[in-house]
């Protein structure tokens, strides 16, 4: 549902992260984040490097390729800090802060923004999350873009099928005050793991207002496949 950027951010309220260094490298047929294509419907690479401090804290830097309309390819960077809790054998929770930067983007000043995130999960299967931002940009134009409050709520479920094959389904809703937009988005698909490599393929969709927000693709439904190596 969150596309390749979401695959890399330590966002799931599941098992506690391992201590020390870890990361991911991957490639996807599109970089879709909360129903919006950051790569104008084109393939994109992704990377992440993080450090687990004890079993509770994680600090990391993520990056994914973006290609805004009428611009050359660039990258979006995400610096994040997470605090996790194991509530009991079944439930876990997370609070985090995320800072976004797009240094090669024409609208880089507007795309320098922040989020506070919270999530709760059950047995690594159900997950509910909320992201709040005071300064997310609105619709872009030659004058730039206003910034303001934004919120995104998501609910996802993973159903193991056989071995490491699983079915994934998710729903999300975003409110972008500076853009004057509300839209819903979701996904349904499959994931499969072999060793430290994971393959995700999903049908992603979004309601019409999503295409008005910083996207060069008018498609509201698309299949996206991602291949991710975790180390």
PDB file of N, CA and C in Angstrom, residues 121-197:
ATOM      1  N   UNK A 121       0.444  -3.274  16.302  1.00  0.00           N
ATOM      2  CA  UNK A 121       0.319  -4.482  15.504  1.00  0.00           C
ATOM      3  C   UNK A 121       0.014  -5.695  16.354  1.00  0.00           C
ATOM      4  N   UNK A 122      -0.585  -6.692  15.734  1.00  0.00           N
ATOM      5  CA  UNK A 122      -0.971  -7.940  16.402  1.00  0.00           C
ATOM      6  C   UNK A 122      -0.380  -9.126  15.658  1.00  0.00           C
ATOM      7  N   UNK A 123       0.546  -9.827  16.323  1.00  0.00           N
ATOM      8  CA  UNK A 123       1.149 -11.059  15.809  1.00  0.00           C
ATOM      9  C   UNK A 123       1.772 -10.899  14.428  1.00  0.00           C
ATOM     10  N   UNK A 124       2.178  -9.700  14.065  1.00  0.00           N
ATOM     11  CA  UNK A 124       2.752  -9.476  12.749  1.00  0.00           C
ATOM     12  C   UNK A 124       1.767  -9.623  11.614  1.00  0.00           C
ATOM     13  N   UNK A 125       0.461  -9.638  11.927  1.00  0.00           N
ATOM     14  CA  UNK A 125      -0.556  -9.828  10.902  1.00  0.00           C
ATOM     15  C   UNK A 125      -1.428  -8.583  10.735  1.00  0.00           C
ATOM     16  N   UNK A 126      -2.070  -8.141  11.799  1.00  0.00           N
ATOM     17  CA  UNK A 126      -2.830  -6.892  11.739  1.00  0.00           C
ATOM     18  C   UNK A 126      -1.919  -5.727  12.102  1.00  0.00           C
ATOM     19  N   UNK A 127      -2.109  -4.583  11.424  1.00  0.00           N
ATOM     20  CA  UNK A 127      -1.348  -3.385  11.748  1.00  0.00           C
ATOM     21  C   UNK A 127      -2.199  -2.156  11.463  1.00  0.00           C
ATOM     22  N   UNK A 128      -2.270  -1.253  12.423  1.00  0.00           N
ATOM     23  CA  UNK A 128      -2.939   0.035  12.244  1.00  0.00           C
ATOM     24  C   UNK A 128      -1.922   1.130  12.504  1.00  0.00           C
ATOM     25  N   UNK A 129      -1.928   2.183  11.670  1.00  0.00           N
ATOM     26  CA  UNK A 129      -0.939   3.243  11.825  1.00  0.00           C
ATOM     27  C   UNK A 129      -1.567   4.600  11.548  1.00  0.00           C
ATOM     28  N   UNK A 130      -0.915   5.624  12.105  1.00  0.00           N
ATOM     29  CA  UNK A 130      -1.337   7.004  11.909  1.00  0.00           C
ATOM     30  C   UNK A 130      -0.096   7.860  11.747  1.00  0.00           C
ATOM     31  N   UNK A 131      -0.084   8.738  10.736  1.00  0.00           N
ATOM     32  CA  UNK A 131       1.012   9.678  10.499  1.00  0.00           C
ATOM     33  C   UNK A 131       0.441  11.095  10.485  1.00  0.00           C
ATOM     34  N   UNK A 132       1.076  11.980  11.244  1.00  0.00           N
ATOM     35  CA  UNK A 132       0.659  13.378  11.330  1.00  0.00           C
ATOM     36  C   UNK A 132       1.830  14.269  10.964  1.00  0.00           C
ATOM     37  N   UNK A 133       1.565  15.301  10.174  1.00  0.00           N
ATOM     38  CA  UNK A 133       2.620  16.219   9.737  1.00  0.00           C
ATOM     39  C   UNK A 133       2.143  17.660   9.865  1.00  0.00           C
ATOM     40  N   UNK A 134       3.004  18.569  10.355  1.00  0.00           N
ATOM     41  CA  UNK A 134       2.624  19.982  10.423  1.00  0.00           C
ATOM     42  C   UNK A 134       2.935  20.764   9.156  1.00  0.00           C
ATOM     43  N   UNK A 135       3.723  20.172   8.240  1.00  0.00           N
ATOM     44  CA  UNK A 135       4.276  20.979   7.138  1.00  0.00           C
ATOM     45  C   UNK A 135       4.390  20.228   5.821  1.00  0.00           C
ATOM     46  N   UNK A 136       3.441  19.348   5.520  1.00  0.00           N
ATOM     47  CA  UNK A 136       3.441  18.639   4.241  1.00  0.00           C
ATOM     48  C   UNK A 136       3.005  19.583   3.119  1.00  0.00           C
ATOM     49  N   UNK A 137       3.663  19.553   1.959  1.00  0.00           N
ATOM     50  CA  UNK A 137       3.293  20.455   0.859  1.00  0.00           C
ATOM     51  C   UNK A 137       1.972  20.079   0.221  1.00  0.00           C
ATOM     52  N   UNK A 138       1.348  21.092  -0.409  1.00  0.00           N
ATOM     53  CA  UNK A 138       0.107  20.876  -1.136  1.00  0.00           C
ATOM     54  C   UNK A 138       0.369  20.617  -2.608  1.00  0.00           C
ATOM     55  N   UNK A 139      -0.527  21.058  -3.469  1.00  0.00           N
ATOM     56  CA  UNK A 139      -0.384  20.855  -4.916  1.00  0.00           C
ATOM     57  C   UNK A 139       0.699  21.787  -5.453  1.00  0.00           C
ATOM     58  N   UNK A 140       1.593  21.255  -6.287  1.00  0.00           N
ATOM     59  CA  UNK A 140       2.718  22.027  -6.800  1.00  0.00           C
ATOM     60  C   UNK A 140       2.335  22.801  -8.060  1.00  0.00           C
ATOM     61  N   UNK A 141       2.923  23.988  -8.197  1.00  0.00           N
ATOM     62  CA  UNK A 141       2.741  24.808  -9.390  1.00  0.00           C
ATOM     63  C   UNK A 141       4.036  25.584  -9.611  1.00  0.00           C
ATOM     64  N   UNK A 142       4.062  26.423 -10.637  1.00  0.00           N
ATOM     65  CA  UNK A 142       5.275  27.198 -10.906  1.00  0.00           C
ATOM     66  C   UNK A 142       5.567  28.193  -9.785  1.00  0.00           C
ATOM     67  N   UNK A 143       4.606  28.435  -8.908  1.00  0.00           N
ATOM     68  CA  UNK A 143       4.813  29.322  -7.758  1.00  0.00           C
ATOM     69  C   UNK A 143       5.276  28.559  -6.526  1.00  0.00           C
ATOM     70  N   UNK A 144       5.446  27.239  -6.654  1.00  0.00           N
ATOM     71  CA  UNK A 144       5.809  26.416  -5.506  1.00  0.00           C
ATOM     72  C   UNK A 144       4.587  25.699  -4.977  1.00  0.00           C
ATOM     73  N   UNK A 145       4.534  25.502  -3.656  1.00  0.00           N
ATOM     74  CA  UNK A 145       3.388  24.836  -3.043  1.00  0.00           C
ATOM     75  C   UNK A 145       3.254  25.299  -1.601  1.00  0.00           C
ATOM     76  N   UNK A 146       2.033  25.577  -1.153  1.00  0.00           N
ATOM     77  CA  UNK A 146       1.838  25.882   0.262  1.00  0.00           C
ATOM     78  C   UNK A 146       2.054  24.630   1.102  1.00  0.00           C
ATOM     79  N   UNK A 147       2.387  24.808   2.359  1.00  0.00           N
ATOM     80  CA  UNK A 147       2.555  23.676   3.258  1.00  0.00           C
ATOM     81  C   UNK A 147       1.553  23.800   4.402  1.00  0.00           C
ATOM     82  N   UNK A 148       1.227  22.672   4.993  1.00  0.00           N
ATOM     83  CA  UNK A 148       0.261  22.685   6.085  1.00  0.00           C
ATOM     84  C   UNK A 148       0.072  21.305   6.671  1.00  0.00           C
ATOM     85  N   UNK A 149      -0.952  21.158   7.500  1.00  0.00           N
ATOM     86  CA  UNK A 149      -1.216  19.915   8.211  1.00  0.00           C
ATOM     87  C   UNK A 149      -1.618  18.803   7.245  1.00  0.00           C
ATOM     88  N   UNK A 150      -1.153  17.596   7.549  1.00  0.00           N
ATOM     89  CA  UNK A 150      -1.552  16.407   6.791  1.00  0.00           C
ATOM     90  C   UNK A 150      -1.658  15.223   7.742  1.00  0.00           C
ATOM     91  N   UNK A 151      -2.528  14.290   7.398  1.00  0.00           N
ATOM     92  CA  UNK A 151      -2.701  13.085   8.196  1.00  0.00           C
ATOM     93  C   UNK A 151      -2.963  11.903   7.271  1.00  0.00           C
ATOM     94  N   UNK A 152      -2.474  10.742   7.663  1.00  0.00           N
ATOM     95  CA  UNK A 152      -2.720   9.513   6.906  1.00  0.00           C
ATOM     96  C   UNK A 152      -2.942   8.375   7.888  1.00  0.00           C
ATOM     97  N   UNK A 153      -4.037   7.655   7.722  1.00  0.00           N
ATOM     98  CA  UNK A 153      -4.350   6.500   8.558  1.00  0.00           C
ATOM     99  C   UNK A 153      -4.394   5.261   7.680  1.00  0.00           C
ATOM    100  N   UNK A 154      -3.825   4.159   8.171  1.00  0.00           N
ATOM    101  CA  UNK A 154      -3.761   2.933   7.384  1.00  0.00           C
ATOM    102  C   UNK A 154      -4.089   1.720   8.249  1.00  0.00           C
ATOM    103  N   UNK A 155      -4.699   0.729   7.616  1.00  0.00           N
ATOM    104  CA  UNK A 155      -4.980  -0.555   8.244  1.00  0.00           C
ATOM    105  C   UNK A 155      -4.578  -1.644   7.262  1.00  0.00           C
ATOM    106  N   UNK A 156      -3.760  -2.594   7.719  1.00  0.00           N
ATOM    107  CA  UNK A 156      -3.301  -3.653   6.823  1.00  0.00           C
ATOM    108  C   UNK A 156      -3.385  -5.009   7.512  1.00  0.00           C
ATOM    109  N   UNK A 157      -3.455  -6.054   6.689  1.00  0.00           N
ATOM    110  CA  UNK A 157      -3.557  -7.424   7.197  1.00  0.00           C
ATOM    111  C   UNK A 157      -2.740  -8.342   6.307  1.00  0.00           C
ATOM    112  N   UNK A 158      -2.017  -9.247   6.933  1.00  0.00           N
ATOM    113  CA  UNK A 158      -1.238 -10.266   6.211  1.00  0.00           C
ATOM    114  C   UNK A 158      -1.716 -11.644   6.631  1.00  0.00           C
ATOM    115  N   UNK A 159      -2.054 -12.481   5.634  1.00  0.00           N
ATOM    116  CA  UNK A 159      -2.521 -13.835   5.888  1.00  0.00           C
ATOM    117  C   UNK A 159      -1.526 -14.846   5.317  1.00  0.00           C
ATOM    118  N   UNK A 160      -0.777 -15.566   6.166  1.00  0.00           N
ATOM    119  CA  UNK A 160       0.106 -16.623   5.658  1.00  0.00           C
ATOM    120  C   UNK A 160      -0.699 -17.676   4.900  1.00  0.00           C
ATOM    121  N   UNK A 161      -0.146 -18.128   3.759  1.00  0.00           N
ATOM    122  CA  UNK A 161      -0.838 -19.107   2.935  1.00  0.00           C
ATOM    123  C   UNK A 161      -0.152 -20.465   2.955  1.00  0.00           C
ATOM    124  N   UNK A 162       1.124 -20.470   2.613  1.00  0.00           N
ATOM    125  CA  UNK A 162       1.886 -21.717   2.590  1.00  0.00           C
ATOM    126  C   UNK A 162       3.360 -21.370   2.669  1.00  0.00           C
ATOM    127  N   UNK A 163       4.051 -21.893   3.684  1.00  0.00           N
ATOM    128  CA  UNK A 163       5.456 -21.542   3.839  1.00  0.00           C
ATOM    129  C   UNK A 163       5.612 -20.032   4.032  1.00  0.00           C
ATOM    130  N   UNK A 164       6.394 -19.407   3.163  1.00  0.00           N
ATOM    131  CA  UNK A 164       6.614 -17.963   3.251  1.00  0.00           C
ATOM    132  C   UNK A 164       5.806 -17.179   2.224  1.00  0.00           C
ATOM    133  N   UNK A 165       4.807 -17.831   1.662  1.00  0.00           N
ATOM    134  CA  UNK A 165       3.864 -17.152   0.783  1.00  0.00           C
ATOM    135  C   UNK A 165       2.733 -16.573   1.624  1.00  0.00           C
ATOM    136  N   UNK A 166       2.399 -15.303   1.399  1.00  0.00           N
ATOM    137  CA  UNK A 166       1.354 -14.646   2.175  1.00  0.00           C
ATOM    138  C   UNK A 166       0.535 -13.729   1.281  1.00  0.00           C
ATOM    139  N   UNK A 167      -0.704 -13.517   1.685  1.00  0.00           N
ATOM    140  CA  UNK A 167      -1.580 -12.558   1.021  1.00  0.00           C
ATOM    141  C   UNK A 167      -1.613 -11.280   1.850  1.00  0.00           C
ATOM    142  N   UNK A 168      -1.591 -10.137   1.177  1.00  0.00           N
ATOM    143  CA  UNK A 168      -1.576  -8.839   1.849  1.00  0.00           C
ATOM    144  C   UNK A 168      -2.724  -7.981   1.339  1.00  0.00           C
ATOM    145  N   UNK A 169      -3.384  -7.284   2.262  1.00  0.00           N
ATOM    146  CA  UNK A 169      -4.446  -6.356   1.895  1.00  0.00           C
ATOM    147  C   UNK A 169      -4.334  -5.137   2.804  1.00  0.00           C
ATOM    148  N   UNK A 170      -4.615  -3.957   2.248  1.00  0.00           N
ATOM    149  CA  UNK A 170      -4.509  -2.747   3.045  1.00  0.00           C
ATOM    150  C   UNK A 170      -5.421  -1.651   2.548  1.00  0.00           C
ATOM    151  N   UNK A 171      -5.803  -0.767   3.465  1.00  0.00           N
ATOM    152  CA  UNK A 171      -6.612   0.400   3.154  1.00  0.00           C
ATOM    153  C   UNK A 171      -6.004   1.611   3.836  1.00  0.00           C
ATOM    154  N   UNK A 172      -6.072   2.762   3.171  1.00  0.00           N
ATOM    155  CA  UNK A 172      -5.548   3.983   3.753  1.00  0.00           C
ATOM    156  C   UNK A 172      -6.404   5.175   3.384  1.00  0.00           C
ATOM    157  N   UNK A 173      -6.274   6.237   4.187  1.00  0.00           N
ATOM    158  CA  UNK A 173      -7.003   7.476   3.927  1.00  0.00           C
ATOM    159  C   UNK A 173      -6.096   8.641   4.264  1.00  0.00           C
ATOM    160  N   UNK A 174      -5.957   9.580   3.359  1.00  0.00           N
ATOM    161  CA  UNK A 174      -5.066  10.721   3.536  1.00  0.00           C
ATOM    162  C   UNK A 174      -5.843  12.021   3.461  1.00  0.00           C
ATOM    163  N   UNK A 175      -5.467  12.965   4.337  1.00  0.00           N
ATOM    164  CA  UNK A 175      -6.019  14.318   4.322  1.00  0.00           C
ATOM    165  C   UNK A 175      -4.867  15.296   4.196  1.00  0.00           C
ATOM    166  N   UNK A 176      -4.851  16.091   3.111  1.00  0.00           N
ATOM    167  CA  UNK A 176      -3.803  17.062   2.849  1.00  0.00           C
ATOM    168  C   UNK A 176      -4.435  18.449   2.893  1.00  0.00           C
ATOM    169  N   UNK A 177      -4.284  19.117   4.022  1.00  0.00           N
ATOM    170  CA  UNK A 177      -4.968  20.388   4.219  1.00  0.00           C
ATOM    171  C   UNK A 177      -4.489  21.454   3.234  1.00  0.00           C
ATOM    172  N   UNK A 178      -3.166  21.538   3.010  1.00  0.00           N
ATOM    173  CA  UNK A 178      -2.631  22.568   2.121  1.00  0.00           C
ATOM    174  C   UNK A 178      -3.072  22.370   0.681  1.00  0.00           C
ATOM    175  N   UNK A 179      -3.349  21.120   0.313  1.00  0.00           N
ATOM    176  CA  UNK A 179      -3.814  20.832  -1.047  1.00  0.00           C
ATOM    177  C   UNK A 179      -5.330  20.863  -1.157  1.00  0.00           C
ATOM    178  N   UNK A 180      -6.023  20.853  -0.026  1.00  0.00           N
ATOM    179  CA  UNK A 180      -7.479  20.781  -0.050  1.00  0.00           C
ATOM    180  C   UNK A 180      -7.977  19.457  -0.582  1.00  0.00           C
ATOM    181  N   UNK A 181      -7.206  18.372  -0.341  1.00  0.00           N
ATOM    182  CA  UNK A 181      -7.538  17.066  -0.895  1.00  0.00           C
ATOM    183  C   UNK A 181      -7.748  16.037   0.204  1.00  0.00           C
ATOM    184  N   UNK A 182      -8.715  15.165  -0.014  1.00  0.00           N
ATOM    185  CA  UNK A 182      -8.907  13.946   0.767  1.00  0.00           C
ATOM    186  C   UNK A 182      -8.989  12.797  -0.230  1.00  0.00           C
ATOM    187  N   UNK A 183      -8.291  11.711   0.022  1.00  0.00           N
ATOM    188  CA  UNK A 183      -8.416  10.576  -0.879  1.00  0.00           C
ATOM    189  C   UNK A 183      -8.137   9.279  -0.134  1.00  0.00           C
ATOM    190  N   UNK A 184      -8.677   8.199  -0.674  1.00  0.00           N
ATOM    191  CA  UNK A 184      -8.456   6.863  -0.131  1.00  0.00           C
ATOM    192  C   UNK A 184      -7.575   6.078  -1.083  1.00  0.00           C
ATOM    193  N   UNK A 185      -6.901   5.068  -0.545  1.00  0.00           N
ATOM    194  CA  UNK A 185      -6.028   4.225  -1.355  1.00  0.00           C
ATOM    195  C   UNK A 185      -5.958   2.840  -0.715  1.00  0.00           C
ATOM    196  N   UNK A 186      -5.491   1.866  -1.481  1.00  0.00           N
ATOM    197  CA  UNK A 186      -5.428   0.513  -0.945  1.00  0.00           C
ATOM    198  C   UNK A 186      -4.624  -0.416  -1.823  1.00  0.00           C
ATOM    199  N   UNK A 187      -4.515  -1.649  -1.373  1.00  0.00           N
ATOM    200  CA  UNK A 187      -3.758  -2.650  -2.114  1.00  0.00           C
ATOM    201  C   UNK A 187      -4.267  -4.045  -1.784  1.00  0.00           C
ATOM    202  N   UNK A 188      -4.055  -4.954  -2.720  1.00  0.00           N
ATOM    203  CA  UNK A 188      -4.258  -6.374  -2.480  1.00  0.00           C
ATOM    204  C   UNK A 188      -3.210  -7.108  -3.303  1.00  0.00           C
ATOM    205  N   UNK A 189      -2.545  -8.100  -2.692  1.00  0.00           N
ATOM    206  CA  UNK A 189      -1.479  -8.779  -3.426  1.00  0.00           C
ATOM    207  C   UNK A 189      -0.881  -9.924  -2.656  1.00  0.00           C
ATOM    208  N   UNK A 190       0.292 -10.357  -3.122  1.00  0.00           N
ATOM    209  CA  UNK A 190       1.000 -11.489  -2.546  1.00  0.00           C
ATOM    210  C   UNK A 190       2.439 -11.106  -2.244  1.00  0.00           C
ATOM    211  N   UNK A 191       3.027 -11.780  -1.261  1.00  0.00           N
ATOM    212  CA  UNK A 191       4.452 -11.625  -0.965  1.00  0.00           C
ATOM    213  C   UNK A 191       5.052 -13.003  -0.728  1.00  0.00           C
ATOM    214  N   UNK A 192       6.350 -13.124  -1.054  1.00  0.00           N
ATOM    215  CA  UNK A 192       7.029 -14.415  -0.911  1.00  0.00           C
ATOM    216  C   UNK A 192       8.489 -14.164  -0.575  1.00  0.00           C
ATOM    217  N   UNK A 193       9.025 -14.948   0.352  1.00  0.00           N
ATOM    218  CA  UNK A 193      10.408 -14.788   0.758  1.00  0.00           C
ATOM    219  C   UNK A 193      11.237 -16.017   0.479  1.00  0.00           C
ATOM    220  N   UNK A 194      12.467 -15.795   0.010  1.00  0.00           N
ATOM    221  CA  UNK A 194      13.461 -16.853  -0.176  1.00  0.00           C
ATOM    222  C   UNK A 194      14.744 -16.364   0.478  1.00  0.00           C
ATOM    223  N   UNK A 195      15.105 -16.954   1.609  1.00  0.00           N
ATOM    224  CA  UNK A 195      16.255 -16.441   2.341  1.00  0.00           C
ATOM    225  C   UNK A 195      15.987 -15.015   2.800  1.00  0.00           C
ATOM    226  N   UNK A 196      16.889 -14.106   2.453  1.00  0.00           N
ATOM    227  CA  UNK A 196      16.742 -12.699   2.820  1.00  0.00           C
ATOM    228  C   UNK A 196      16.141 -11.856   1.699  1.00  0.00           C
ATOM    229  N   UNK A 197      15.634 -12.498   0.647  1.00  0.00           N
ATOM    230  CA  UNK A 197      15.058 -11.793  -0.500  1.00  0.00           C
ATOM    231  C   UNK A 197      13.541 -11.953  -0.474  1.00  0.00           C
TER     232      UNK A 197
END
